[in-house]
């Protein structure tokens, strides 16, 4: 009987133990991770549905979400679309990325900025999700350098170089030229412009016009032809008939002088606009003269006064007003200065600096119109073939109506094109010293539109398609048939 009771007790314990084990296994199953496709919580009917659900991009990209990085030039921004366009420097191609609230923008020093603080032409370091074309971060490049608001520089388009101070940098096929947010060409730049340069290493990757140029025309200037015009400190030039000057935008005091007469006028020049200054009310009194005794070192130097060679051993009689002096001597740097005669007698001294061996002593380009140089001939010419019917000005002086030509003088020159009812344009050209004629064909001038939208589109089209084609002509009989300025 005891044996049976013990057996019954053992049976009850077995059932209780089995219940405990089943409970533990059940609870353990609830804590096991999902493994395999059959346990995917997004799976509804099959695995394909799960895969489609997972690739919808539901997860919002954050500041650390990127799979690509690049150093590029910012060439476009669209606030309405929320996009930026970048120029890849290695391939020379543009690509566009989208921005949203997760995009982070930084300046060169890592401080957060707004999109308004980053400009077209800036060199930037970017990270982005290539598959989604999403911009993650954009920072003004830490490897780039900037020269801001440069007024004194030298652009040599033939060598593709820019000299700033003592440093020389290279222009590249990727270099971007911008004015008021619009893309322009290298020859649209003018020495009167104030520019900002950005680059990496010895390469310039963007040039931005910070202060552009406009045009100044004189009206009622007949009695002042042959005199001088001074526009602030930037322009000093002899007055010629129908002249048109390129002047940096801004407010100026214009000094007109001739034979002791003239006066000062105030004028404002706006970017890409032509300003007319009426000087008909200025008077020229009876001419007054003063005696000037020049002393030039070295003593054998040649001195030109207003383009004419003078004998420095005797006093010179000059009319009251501004006069140009050019002094030259073998083995010395040529100098150009201006002297204002306003008294009966005065003495003026010029001292030339010695030039290093092999260094050129030729006068600068600005002197070439006054003092003849060996690179100027009566035979070789520069032709302006287009746009037909446009007035052509060379360095401010009227040449003729295109197609026309002028004598070939080596160096950098400014060509201004003007036509009634059209926007005035200027180009900087580089003339070589080869014994050949050369010709330029510039883009058509944009017509002024009656509606502002049409005007903007015309201006944009002109700027984007601007520039010129240049070809070299072998000197032949056709040179004689072209019109000459």
Short mmCIF file of C-alpha atoms in Angstrom, two decimals:
data_model
loop_
_atom_site.label_atom_id
_atom_site.label_comp_id
_atom_site.label_asym_id
_atom_site.label_seq_id
_atom_site.Cartn_x
_atom_site.Cartn_y
_atom_site.Cartn_z
CA UNK A 1 0.00 0.00 0.00
CA UNK A 2 2.85 2.42 0.76
CA UNK A 3 4.35 1.61 -2.56
CA UNK A 4 1.21 2.71 -4.38
CA UNK A 5 1.03 6.03 -2.50
CA UNK A 6 4.63 6.81 -3.35
CA UNK A 7 3.94 6.04 -6.98
CA UNK A 8 0.93 8.35 -7.08
CA UNK A 9 2.98 11.14 -5.59
CA UNK A 10 5.66 10.60 -8.19
CA UNK A 11 3.10 10.85 -11.00
CA UNK A 12 1.78 14.18 -9.73
CA UNK A 13 5.26 15.57 -9.58
CA UNK A 14 5.90 14.51 -13.18
CA UNK A 15 2.81 16.31 -14.42
CA UNK A 16 3.73 19.48 -12.54
CA UNK A 17 7.27 19.43 -13.90
CA UNK A 18 5.99 19.03 -17.45
CA UNK A 19 3.70 22.02 -17.02
CA UNK A 20 6.57 24.15 -15.75
CA UNK A 21 8.78 23.16 -18.71
CA UNK A 22 6.06 24.03 -21.24
CA UNK A 23 5.53 27.41 -19.60
CA UNK A 24 9.26 28.20 -19.70
CA UNK A 25 9.53 27.21 -23.36
CA UNK A 26 6.52 29.36 -24.21
CA UNK A 27 7.98 32.41 -22.49
CA UNK A 28 11.38 31.81 -24.07
CA UNK A 29 9.87 31.75 -27.54
CA UNK A 30 8.48 35.26 -26.96
CA UNK A 31 11.97 36.61 -26.34
CA UNK A 32 13.76 35.00 -29.33
CA UNK A 33 14.80 37.43 -32.15
CA UNK A 34 13.13 37.35 -35.58
CA UNK A 35 15.28 35.38 -37.99
CA UNK A 36 14.66 34.67 -41.63
CA UNK A 37 12.16 36.10 -44.07
CA UNK A 38 9.21 34.37 -42.49
CA UNK A 39 9.61 36.39 -39.31
CA UNK A 40 9.94 39.90 -40.98
CA UNK A 41 7.40 42.20 -39.24
CA UNK A 42 6.87 44.16 -42.52
CA UNK A 43 6.02 40.95 -44.45
CA UNK A 44 2.39 40.78 -45.51
CA UNK A 45 2.06 38.27 -48.32
CA UNK A 46 5.55 37.59 -49.64
CA UNK A 47 9.19 38.71 -49.34
CA UNK A 48 8.96 41.10 -52.31
CA UNK A 49 6.46 43.23 -50.46
CA UNK A 50 8.82 43.43 -47.53
CA UNK A 51 11.72 44.49 -49.73
CA UNK A 52 9.61 47.22 -51.40
CA UNK A 53 8.52 48.57 -48.03
CA UNK A 54 12.10 48.71 -46.76
CA UNK A 55 13.43 50.73 -49.76
CA UNK A 56 10.90 53.58 -49.68
CA UNK A 57 13.40 55.93 -48.03
CA UNK A 58 11.17 56.46 -45.01
CA UNK A 59 14.19 57.19 -42.81
CA UNK A 60 15.02 60.94 -43.03
CA UNK A 61 18.71 61.57 -43.86
CA UNK A 62 20.56 63.28 -41.02
CA UNK A 63 23.74 65.38 -40.87
CA UNK A 64 25.83 62.21 -40.82
CA UNK A 65 24.01 60.48 -43.69
CA UNK A 66 26.19 60.55 -46.79
CA UNK A 67 28.02 58.21 -49.11
CA UNK A 68 29.93 60.74 -51.26
CA UNK A 69 32.12 63.83 -50.80
CA UNK A 70 33.50 66.42 -53.21
CA UNK A 71 35.28 69.77 -53.44
CA UNK A 72 33.44 71.80 -56.07
CA UNK A 73 32.51 75.29 -57.24
CA UNK A 74 28.99 76.47 -56.44
CA UNK A 75 27.60 77.59 -59.82
CA UNK A 76 23.86 77.75 -59.17
CA UNK A 77 21.19 78.02 -56.46
CA UNK A 78 17.42 77.69 -56.79
CA UNK A 79 15.59 78.75 -53.65
CA UNK A 80 12.17 77.75 -54.93
CA UNK A 81 13.25 74.27 -55.92
CA UNK A 82 15.59 73.94 -52.94
CA UNK A 83 18.56 72.84 -55.05
CA UNK A 84 22.20 73.74 -55.59
CA UNK A 85 24.28 73.12 -58.73
CA UNK A 86 27.96 72.27 -58.32
CA UNK A 87 30.87 71.99 -60.74
CA UNK A 88 33.01 68.89 -60.28
CA UNK A 89 36.60 70.04 -60.74
CA UNK A 90 37.97 66.68 -61.87
CA UNK A 91 35.46 66.01 -64.64
CA UNK A 92 34.43 69.59 -65.35
CA UNK A 93 30.74 68.64 -65.16
CA UNK A 94 27.79 70.11 -63.26
CA UNK A 95 25.51 68.14 -60.96
CA UNK A 96 22.50 69.17 -58.88
CA UNK A 97 21.63 68.23 -55.29
CA UNK A 98 18.49 68.83 -53.25
CA UNK A 99 18.47 70.58 -49.86
CA UNK A 100 15.99 70.33 -47.00
CA UNK A 101 15.77 71.03 -43.28
CA UNK A 102 18.42 68.41 -42.50
CA UNK A 103 21.09 70.02 -44.72
CA UNK A 104 23.81 71.74 -42.71
CA UNK A 105 25.72 74.78 -44.05
CA UNK A 106 29.02 76.07 -42.64
CA UNK A 107 31.55 78.79 -43.32
CA UNK A 108 35.25 78.13 -43.74
CA UNK A 109 35.74 78.06 -39.97
CA UNK A 110 32.99 75.53 -39.25
CA UNK A 111 30.38 78.01 -37.99
CA UNK A 112 26.80 77.49 -39.13
CA UNK A 113 25.55 79.91 -41.79
CA UNK A 114 22.44 80.42 -43.90
CA UNK A 115 22.25 79.80 -47.65
CA UNK A 116 22.28 83.57 -48.18
CA UNK A 117 25.81 83.73 -46.76
CA UNK A 118 27.18 81.38 -49.43
CA UNK A 119 27.55 82.88 -52.92
CA UNK A 120 27.84 81.60 -56.45
CA UNK A 121 31.50 81.14 -57.24
CA UNK A 122 32.39 79.93 -53.74
CA UNK A 123 34.58 76.84 -53.53
CA UNK A 124 32.83 74.38 -51.21
CA UNK A 125 33.38 70.99 -49.58
CA UNK A 126 30.18 68.93 -49.78
CA UNK A 127 28.91 65.58 -48.53
CA UNK A 128 25.80 64.00 -50.02
CA UNK A 129 23.75 60.86 -50.61
CA UNK A 130 24.46 60.08 -54.24
CA UNK A 131 21.57 57.62 -54.60
CA UNK A 132 19.03 60.20 -53.40
CA UNK A 133 20.87 63.31 -54.75
CA UNK A 134 20.51 64.80 -51.27
CA UNK A 135 22.94 67.42 -49.96
CA UNK A 136 23.98 66.56 -46.43
CA UNK A 137 26.53 69.29 -45.65
CA UNK A 138 28.12 72.18 -47.54
CA UNK A 139 31.08 74.13 -46.19
CA UNK A 140 33.22 76.86 -47.73
CA UNK A 141 36.34 74.90 -48.54
CA UNK A 142 39.08 74.90 -45.91
CA UNK A 143 41.68 74.33 -48.66
CA UNK A 144 40.70 77.39 -50.72
CA UNK A 145 42.05 80.93 -50.60
CA UNK A 146 40.33 84.24 -51.37
CA UNK A 147 41.46 87.66 -52.56
CA UNK A 148 38.50 89.99 -51.98
CA UNK A 149 37.80 93.37 -53.63
CA UNK A 150 41.02 93.53 -55.65
CA UNK A 151 41.45 96.74 -57.64
CA UNK A 152 45.01 96.27 -58.89
CA UNK A 153 45.67 93.10 -60.85
CA UNK A 154 46.85 92.07 -64.29
CA UNK A 155 45.02 89.54 -66.45
CA UNK A 156 46.94 87.95 -69.32
CA UNK A 157 44.48 85.87 -71.36
CA UNK A 158 47.19 84.72 -73.78
CA UNK A 159 49.18 82.99 -71.03
CA UNK A 160 46.06 82.27 -69.00
CA UNK A 161 47.49 84.00 -65.94
CA UNK A 162 46.48 86.58 -63.36
CA UNK A 163 49.03 88.55 -61.34
CA UNK A 164 47.91 89.80 -57.93
CA UNK A 165 50.60 91.68 -56.09
CA UNK A 166 53.76 89.59 -56.38
CA UNK A 167 51.92 86.31 -56.98
CA UNK A 168 50.91 84.80 -60.33
CA UNK A 169 48.05 82.29 -60.63
CA UNK A 170 46.74 80.12 -63.46
CA UNK A 171 43.30 80.31 -65.05
CA UNK A 172 41.78 76.92 -65.92
CA UNK A 173 39.08 75.55 -68.18
CA UNK A 174 36.94 75.23 -65.03
CA UNK A 175 37.38 78.84 -63.93
CA UNK A 176 33.99 80.52 -63.45
CA UNK A 177 33.44 84.23 -64.23
CA UNK A 178 30.42 85.84 -62.56
CA UNK A 179 28.81 89.28 -62.47
CA UNK A 180 25.65 89.99 -60.47
CA UNK A 181 25.04 86.24 -60.23
CA UNK A 182 25.22 85.77 -64.02
CA UNK A 183 27.89 83.80 -65.82
CA UNK A 184 30.13 85.92 -68.08
CA UNK A 185 33.25 85.35 -70.18
CA UNK A 186 36.87 86.25 -69.49
CA UNK A 187 36.87 89.02 -72.08
CA UNK A 188 33.84 90.63 -70.38
CA UNK A 189 36.14 91.66 -67.54
CA UNK A 190 37.54 95.17 -67.69
CA UNK A 191 40.59 96.62 -65.91
CA UNK A 192 38.21 99.12 -64.29
CA UNK A 193 36.37 96.30 -62.47
CA UNK A 194 36.95 95.43 -58.83
CA UNK A 195 37.23 91.63 -58.60
CA UNK A 196 37.29 88.86 -56.02
CA UNK A 197 39.32 85.73 -56.75
CA UNK A 198 39.01 82.24 -55.23
CA UNK A 199 41.25 79.29 -55.89
CA UNK A 200 43.15 76.27 -54.63
CA UNK A 201 46.93 76.07 -54.84
CA UNK A 202 48.13 78.11 -57.82
CA UNK A 203 44.83 77.83 -59.71
CA UNK A 204 42.06 80.43 -59.83
CA UNK A 205 38.69 78.67 -59.92
CA UNK A 206 36.29 81.61 -59.70
CA UNK A 207 36.39 85.32 -60.52
CA UNK A 208 33.53 87.47 -59.28
CA UNK A 209 32.89 91.09 -60.30
CA UNK A 210 32.26 92.97 -57.06
CA UNK A 211 32.24 96.45 -58.61
CA UNK A 212 31.61 96.63 -62.34
CA UNK A 213 31.88 99.37 -64.94
CA UNK A 214 29.69 101.70 -66.93
CA UNK A 215 30.23 104.17 -69.77
CA UNK A 216 30.70 107.94 -69.82
CA UNK A 217 29.99 110.09 -72.87
CA UNK A 218 30.64 113.83 -73.17
CA UNK A 219 28.12 116.18 -74.74
CA UNK A 220 28.86 119.75 -75.87
CA UNK A 221 32.58 119.03 -75.85
CA UNK A 222 33.54 120.53 -79.22
CA UNK A 223 35.71 123.30 -77.82
CA UNK A 224 37.45 120.90 -75.41
CA UNK A 225 38.67 118.40 -78.00
CA UNK A 226 42.41 118.04 -77.48
CA UNK A 227 42.09 118.86 -73.79
CA UNK A 228 41.99 116.48 -70.84
CA UNK A 229 39.34 114.70 -68.83
CA UNK A 230 40.00 113.39 -65.31
CA UNK A 231 37.43 111.05 -63.76
CA UNK A 232 38.30 110.78 -60.09
CA UNK A 233 41.70 109.15 -59.68
CA UNK A 234 41.00 106.33 -62.12
CA UNK A 235 40.87 107.92 -65.59
CA UNK A 236 43.07 110.61 -67.16
CA UNK A 237 42.64 110.80 -70.91
CA UNK A 238 42.87 113.24 -73.78
CA UNK A 239 39.47 114.35 -75.08
CA UNK A 240 38.70 113.20 -78.62
CA UNK A 241 35.62 113.59 -80.79
CA UNK A 242 32.73 111.27 -79.90
CA UNK A 243 34.72 109.53 -77.17
CA UNK A 244 33.14 106.90 -74.92
CA UNK A 245 34.99 106.02 -71.71
CA UNK A 246 34.83 102.89 -69.57
CA UNK A 247 34.60 103.97 -65.92
CA UNK A 248 34.16 101.95 -62.73
CA UNK A 249 30.67 102.33 -61.32
CA UNK A 250 30.37 105.01 -58.65
CA UNK A 251 30.16 108.76 -57.98
CA UNK A 252 32.87 111.02 -59.39
CA UNK A 253 34.13 114.57 -59.69
CA UNK A 254 35.01 115.02 -63.37
CA UNK A 255 37.65 117.64 -64.17
CA UNK A 256 37.62 119.06 -67.72
CA UNK A 257 40.60 121.20 -68.75
CA UNK A 258 41.82 122.78 -71.97
CA UNK A 259 43.85 125.92 -72.59
CA UNK A 260 43.42 127.07 -69.02
CA UNK A 261 39.65 126.66 -69.09
CA UNK A 262 37.14 124.02 -68.09
CA UNK A 263 35.74 123.11 -64.72
CA UNK A 264 34.52 120.35 -62.44
CA UNK A 265 31.29 118.39 -62.81
CA UNK A 266 29.67 115.74 -60.59
CA UNK A 267 28.50 112.52 -62.20
CA UNK A 268 27.28 109.06 -61.25
CA UNK A 269 28.16 106.03 -63.38
CA UNK A 270 26.00 102.90 -63.01
CA UNK A 271 26.99 99.37 -63.95
CA UNK A 272 26.49 98.54 -67.63
CA UNK A 273 24.75 101.89 -68.20
CA UNK A 274 25.76 104.84 -70.37
CA UNK A 275 25.90 108.26 -68.67
CA UNK A 276 25.96 111.48 -70.68
CA UNK A 277 27.76 114.48 -69.17
CA UNK A 278 26.97 117.89 -70.68
CA UNK A 279 29.96 120.26 -70.51
CA UNK A 280 28.69 122.89 -72.94
CA UNK A 281 28.38 125.42 -70.11
CA UNK A 282 32.10 125.28 -69.32
CA UNK A 283 34.15 128.13 -70.72
CA UNK A 284 37.67 128.55 -72.10
CA UNK A 285 39.14 132.00 -71.35
CA UNK A 286 41.89 133.67 -73.27
CA UNK A 287 44.80 131.25 -73.19
CA UNK A 288 47.37 131.74 -70.45
CA UNK A 289 50.84 130.24 -70.60
CA UNK A 290 53.62 129.42 -68.21
CA UNK A 291 57.31 128.73 -68.67
CA UNK A 292 58.53 125.30 -67.51
CA UNK A 293 62.17 124.32 -67.12
CA UNK A 294 62.61 120.54 -67.18
CA UNK A 295 65.46 118.66 -65.56
CA UNK A 296 65.74 114.98 -66.57
CA UNK A 297 68.13 112.40 -65.17
CA UNK A 298 69.91 110.87 -67.06
CA UNK A 299 70.64 113.94 -69.13
CA UNK A 300 70.41 112.06 -72.46
CA UNK A 301 66.82 110.92 -71.81
CA UNK A 302 64.12 111.83 -74.33
CA UNK A 303 61.18 113.84 -73.00
CA UNK A 304 57.79 113.96 -74.74
CA UNK A 305 55.25 116.62 -73.74
CA UNK A 306 51.73 115.86 -74.98
CA UNK A 307 53.24 113.48 -77.53
CA UNK A 308 55.87 115.85 -78.90
CA UNK A 309 59.61 115.55 -78.32
CA UNK A 310 61.00 118.66 -76.56
CA UNK A 311 64.47 120.06 -75.93
CA UNK A 312 65.03 119.98 -72.18
CA UNK A 313 67.99 122.33 -72.40
CA UNK A 314 65.67 125.30 -72.97
CA UNK A 315 62.51 126.41 -71.10
CA UNK A 316 59.20 125.27 -72.60
CA UNK A 317 56.12 127.47 -72.91
CA UNK A 318 52.96 125.53 -72.04
CA UNK A 319 49.35 126.60 -71.75
CA UNK A 320 47.70 126.51 -68.37
CA UNK A 321 46.20 123.11 -67.69
CA UNK A 322 47.15 119.43 -67.61
CA UNK A 323 49.98 118.05 -69.74
CA UNK A 324 51.32 114.52 -70.23
CA UNK A 325 55.04 113.80 -69.82
CA UNK A 326 56.80 110.64 -71.05
CA UNK A 327 60.51 110.17 -70.43
CA UNK A 328 62.60 107.37 -72.00
CA UNK A 329 66.26 106.41 -71.97
CA UNK A 330 68.25 103.34 -72.96
CA UNK A 331 68.82 101.10 -69.92
CA UNK A 332 66.16 102.86 -67.79
CA UNK A 333 62.50 102.32 -67.00
CA UNK A 334 60.24 104.66 -68.97
CA UNK A 335 57.94 106.80 -66.86
CA UNK A 336 54.68 108.63 -67.54
CA UNK A 337 53.60 111.57 -65.39
CA UNK A 338 51.17 114.46 -65.59
CA UNK A 339 51.95 118.07 -64.79
CA UNK A 340 49.46 120.88 -64.22
CA UNK A 341 50.66 124.32 -65.30
CA UNK A 342 48.93 127.09 -63.34
CA UNK A 343 51.63 129.75 -62.86
CA UNK A 344 53.93 131.89 -64.93
CA UNK A 345 57.06 129.82 -64.33
CA UNK A 346 58.08 126.61 -62.60
CA UNK A 347 60.79 123.93 -62.60
CA UNK A 348 60.05 120.23 -62.91
CA UNK A 349 62.46 117.33 -62.31
CA UNK A 350 62.18 113.72 -63.51
CA UNK A 351 64.50 110.88 -62.50
CA UNK A 352 64.40 107.52 -64.29
CA UNK A 353 65.26 104.26 -62.54
CA UNK A 354 67.84 101.93 -64.04
CA UNK A 355 66.48 98.70 -65.51
CA UNK A 356 67.99 95.29 -64.82
CA UNK A 357 69.89 93.58 -67.65
CA UNK A 358 67.52 92.07 -70.20
CA UNK A 359 64.49 93.87 -68.77
CA UNK A 360 62.25 95.70 -71.24
CA UNK A 361 62.24 99.48 -71.21
CA UNK A 362 59.31 99.89 -73.60
CA UNK A 363 56.57 102.31 -72.50
CA UNK A 364 53.37 100.86 -71.10
CA UNK A 365 50.28 100.18 -73.20
CA UNK A 366 48.71 103.41 -71.98
CA UNK A 367 51.55 105.37 -73.61
CA UNK A 368 51.37 103.69 -77.00
CA UNK A 369 48.77 106.08 -78.36
CA UNK A 370 51.13 109.03 -77.74
CA UNK A 371 54.61 107.65 -78.36
CA UNK A 372 54.99 105.38 -81.43
CA UNK A 373 56.48 101.94 -80.78
CA UNK A 374 58.11 99.39 -83.04
CA UNK A 375 55.12 97.04 -82.79
CA UNK A 376 52.81 99.52 -84.54
CA UNK A 377 52.71 99.41 -88.31
CA UNK A 378 50.51 100.97 -90.95
CA UNK A 379 50.01 97.63 -92.66
CA UNK A 380 48.84 95.15 -90.03
CA UNK A 381 45.35 95.80 -88.74
CA UNK A 382 42.71 94.63 -86.31
CA UNK A 383 39.29 94.10 -87.89
CA UNK A 384 35.97 94.20 -86.05
CA UNK A 385 33.59 92.31 -88.34
CA UNK A 386 30.51 92.02 -86.12
CA UNK A 387 28.03 93.03 -84.93
CA UNK A 388 27.37 94.97 -88.12
CA UNK A 389 26.15 98.54 -87.67
CA UNK A 390 27.55 98.95 -84.16
CA UNK A 391 29.73 101.91 -83.22
CA UNK A 392 33.23 100.71 -82.33
CA UNK A 393 35.44 102.46 -79.78
CA UNK A 394 39.07 101.56 -79.09
CA UNK A 395 40.28 102.50 -75.59
CA UNK A 396 37.59 105.19 -75.48
CA UNK A 397 38.21 106.71 -78.93
CA UNK A 398 35.73 106.33 -81.77
CA UNK A 399 36.94 104.06 -84.61
CA UNK A 400 33.98 103.64 -86.94
CA UNK A 401 30.91 101.54 -87.71
CA UNK A 402 31.42 97.77 -87.84
CA UNK A 403 32.73 96.23 -89.99
CA UNK A 404 35.78 98.46 -89.57
CA UNK A 405 39.46 98.25 -88.67
CA UNK A 406 42.23 100.05 -86.83
CA UNK A 407 46.01 99.85 -86.66
CA UNK A 408 47.42 96.86 -84.84
CA UNK A 409 49.19 97.77 -81.59
CA UNK A 410 50.44 95.00 -79.32
CA UNK A 411 48.94 94.80 -75.84
CA UNK A 412 45.63 94.75 -73.99
CA UNK A 413 42.88 97.00 -75.35
CA UNK A 414 39.25 97.75 -74.53
CA UNK A 415 36.69 97.46 -77.33
CA UNK A 416 33.32 99.16 -76.73
CA UNK A 417 30.33 98.37 -78.94
CA UNK A 418 27.37 100.75 -79.00
CA UNK A 419 24.15 100.82 -81.00
CA UNK A 420 20.98 102.87 -80.56
CA UNK A 421 18.26 100.88 -78.81
CA UNK A 422 20.71 98.21 -77.64
CA UNK A 423 22.78 97.53 -74.56
CA UNK A 424 26.34 98.86 -74.70
CA UNK A 425 28.99 96.15 -74.22
CA UNK A 426 32.75 96.20 -73.72
CA UNK A 427 35.41 93.53 -74.17
CA UNK A 428 39.07 93.32 -73.25
CA UNK A 429 41.17 91.93 -76.10
CA UNK A 430 44.82 90.93 -76.22
CA UNK A 431 46.62 91.88 -79.44
CA UNK A 432 49.75 89.93 -80.34
CA UNK A 433 52.86 91.19 -82.15
CA UNK A 434 52.70 88.72 -85.04
CA UNK A 435 53.04 90.15 -88.52
CA UNK A 436 49.46 89.30 -89.42
CA UNK A 437 46.09 91.00 -89.45
CA UNK A 438 43.58 89.69 -86.92
CA UNK A 439 39.80 89.97 -86.77
CA UNK A 440 37.14 89.76 -84.08
CA UNK A 441 33.45 88.94 -84.42
CA UNK A 442 31.51 89.77 -81.28
CA UNK A 443 28.02 88.62 -80.28
CA UNK A 444 25.01 90.71 -81.31
CA UNK A 445 24.07 93.44 -78.85
CA UNK A 446 20.92 92.76 -76.83
CA UNK A 447 18.03 95.05 -77.77
CA UNK A 448 16.24 97.00 -75.06
CA UNK A 449 12.79 95.46 -74.53
CA UNK A 450 9.63 97.36 -73.60
CA UNK A 451 8.77 94.79 -70.94
CA UNK A 452 11.16 94.19 -68.08
CA UNK A 453 10.92 90.44 -68.41
CA UNK A 454 11.85 90.55 -72.06
CA UNK A 455 14.78 92.82 -71.24
CA UNK A 456 16.05 90.45 -68.60
CA UNK A 457 15.82 87.48 -70.93
CA UNK A 458 17.62 89.37 -73.68
CA UNK A 459 20.36 90.42 -71.28
CA UNK A 460 20.76 86.91 -69.95
CA UNK A 461 20.89 85.45 -73.44
CA UNK A 462 23.48 88.01 -74.47
CA UNK A 463 25.64 87.31 -71.45
CA UNK A 464 25.45 83.56 -71.81
CA UNK A 465 26.25 83.64 -75.52
CA UNK A 466 28.65 86.60 -75.30
CA UNK A 467 32.27 86.65 -76.29
CA UNK A 468 33.77 86.71 -79.70
CA UNK A 469 35.38 84.60 -82.33
CA UNK A 470 38.84 85.59 -83.40
CA UNK A 471 40.68 84.60 -86.53
CA UNK A 472 44.01 85.55 -88.02
CA UNK A 473 44.16 86.86 -91.55
CA UNK A 474 47.23 86.64 -93.70
CA UNK A 475 48.05 90.13 -94.91
CA UNK A 476 46.98 90.42 -98.51
CA UNK A 477 45.11 92.64 -100.91
CA UNK A 478 41.90 92.24 -98.88
CA UNK A 479 43.42 94.44 -96.19
CA UNK A 480 43.16 97.46 -98.43
CA UNK A 481 39.46 96.92 -99.16
CA UNK A 482 38.38 97.05 -95.50
CA UNK A 483 37.25 100.30 -93.98
CA UNK A 484 39.81 101.95 -91.74
CA UNK A 485 39.14 103.90 -88.59
#
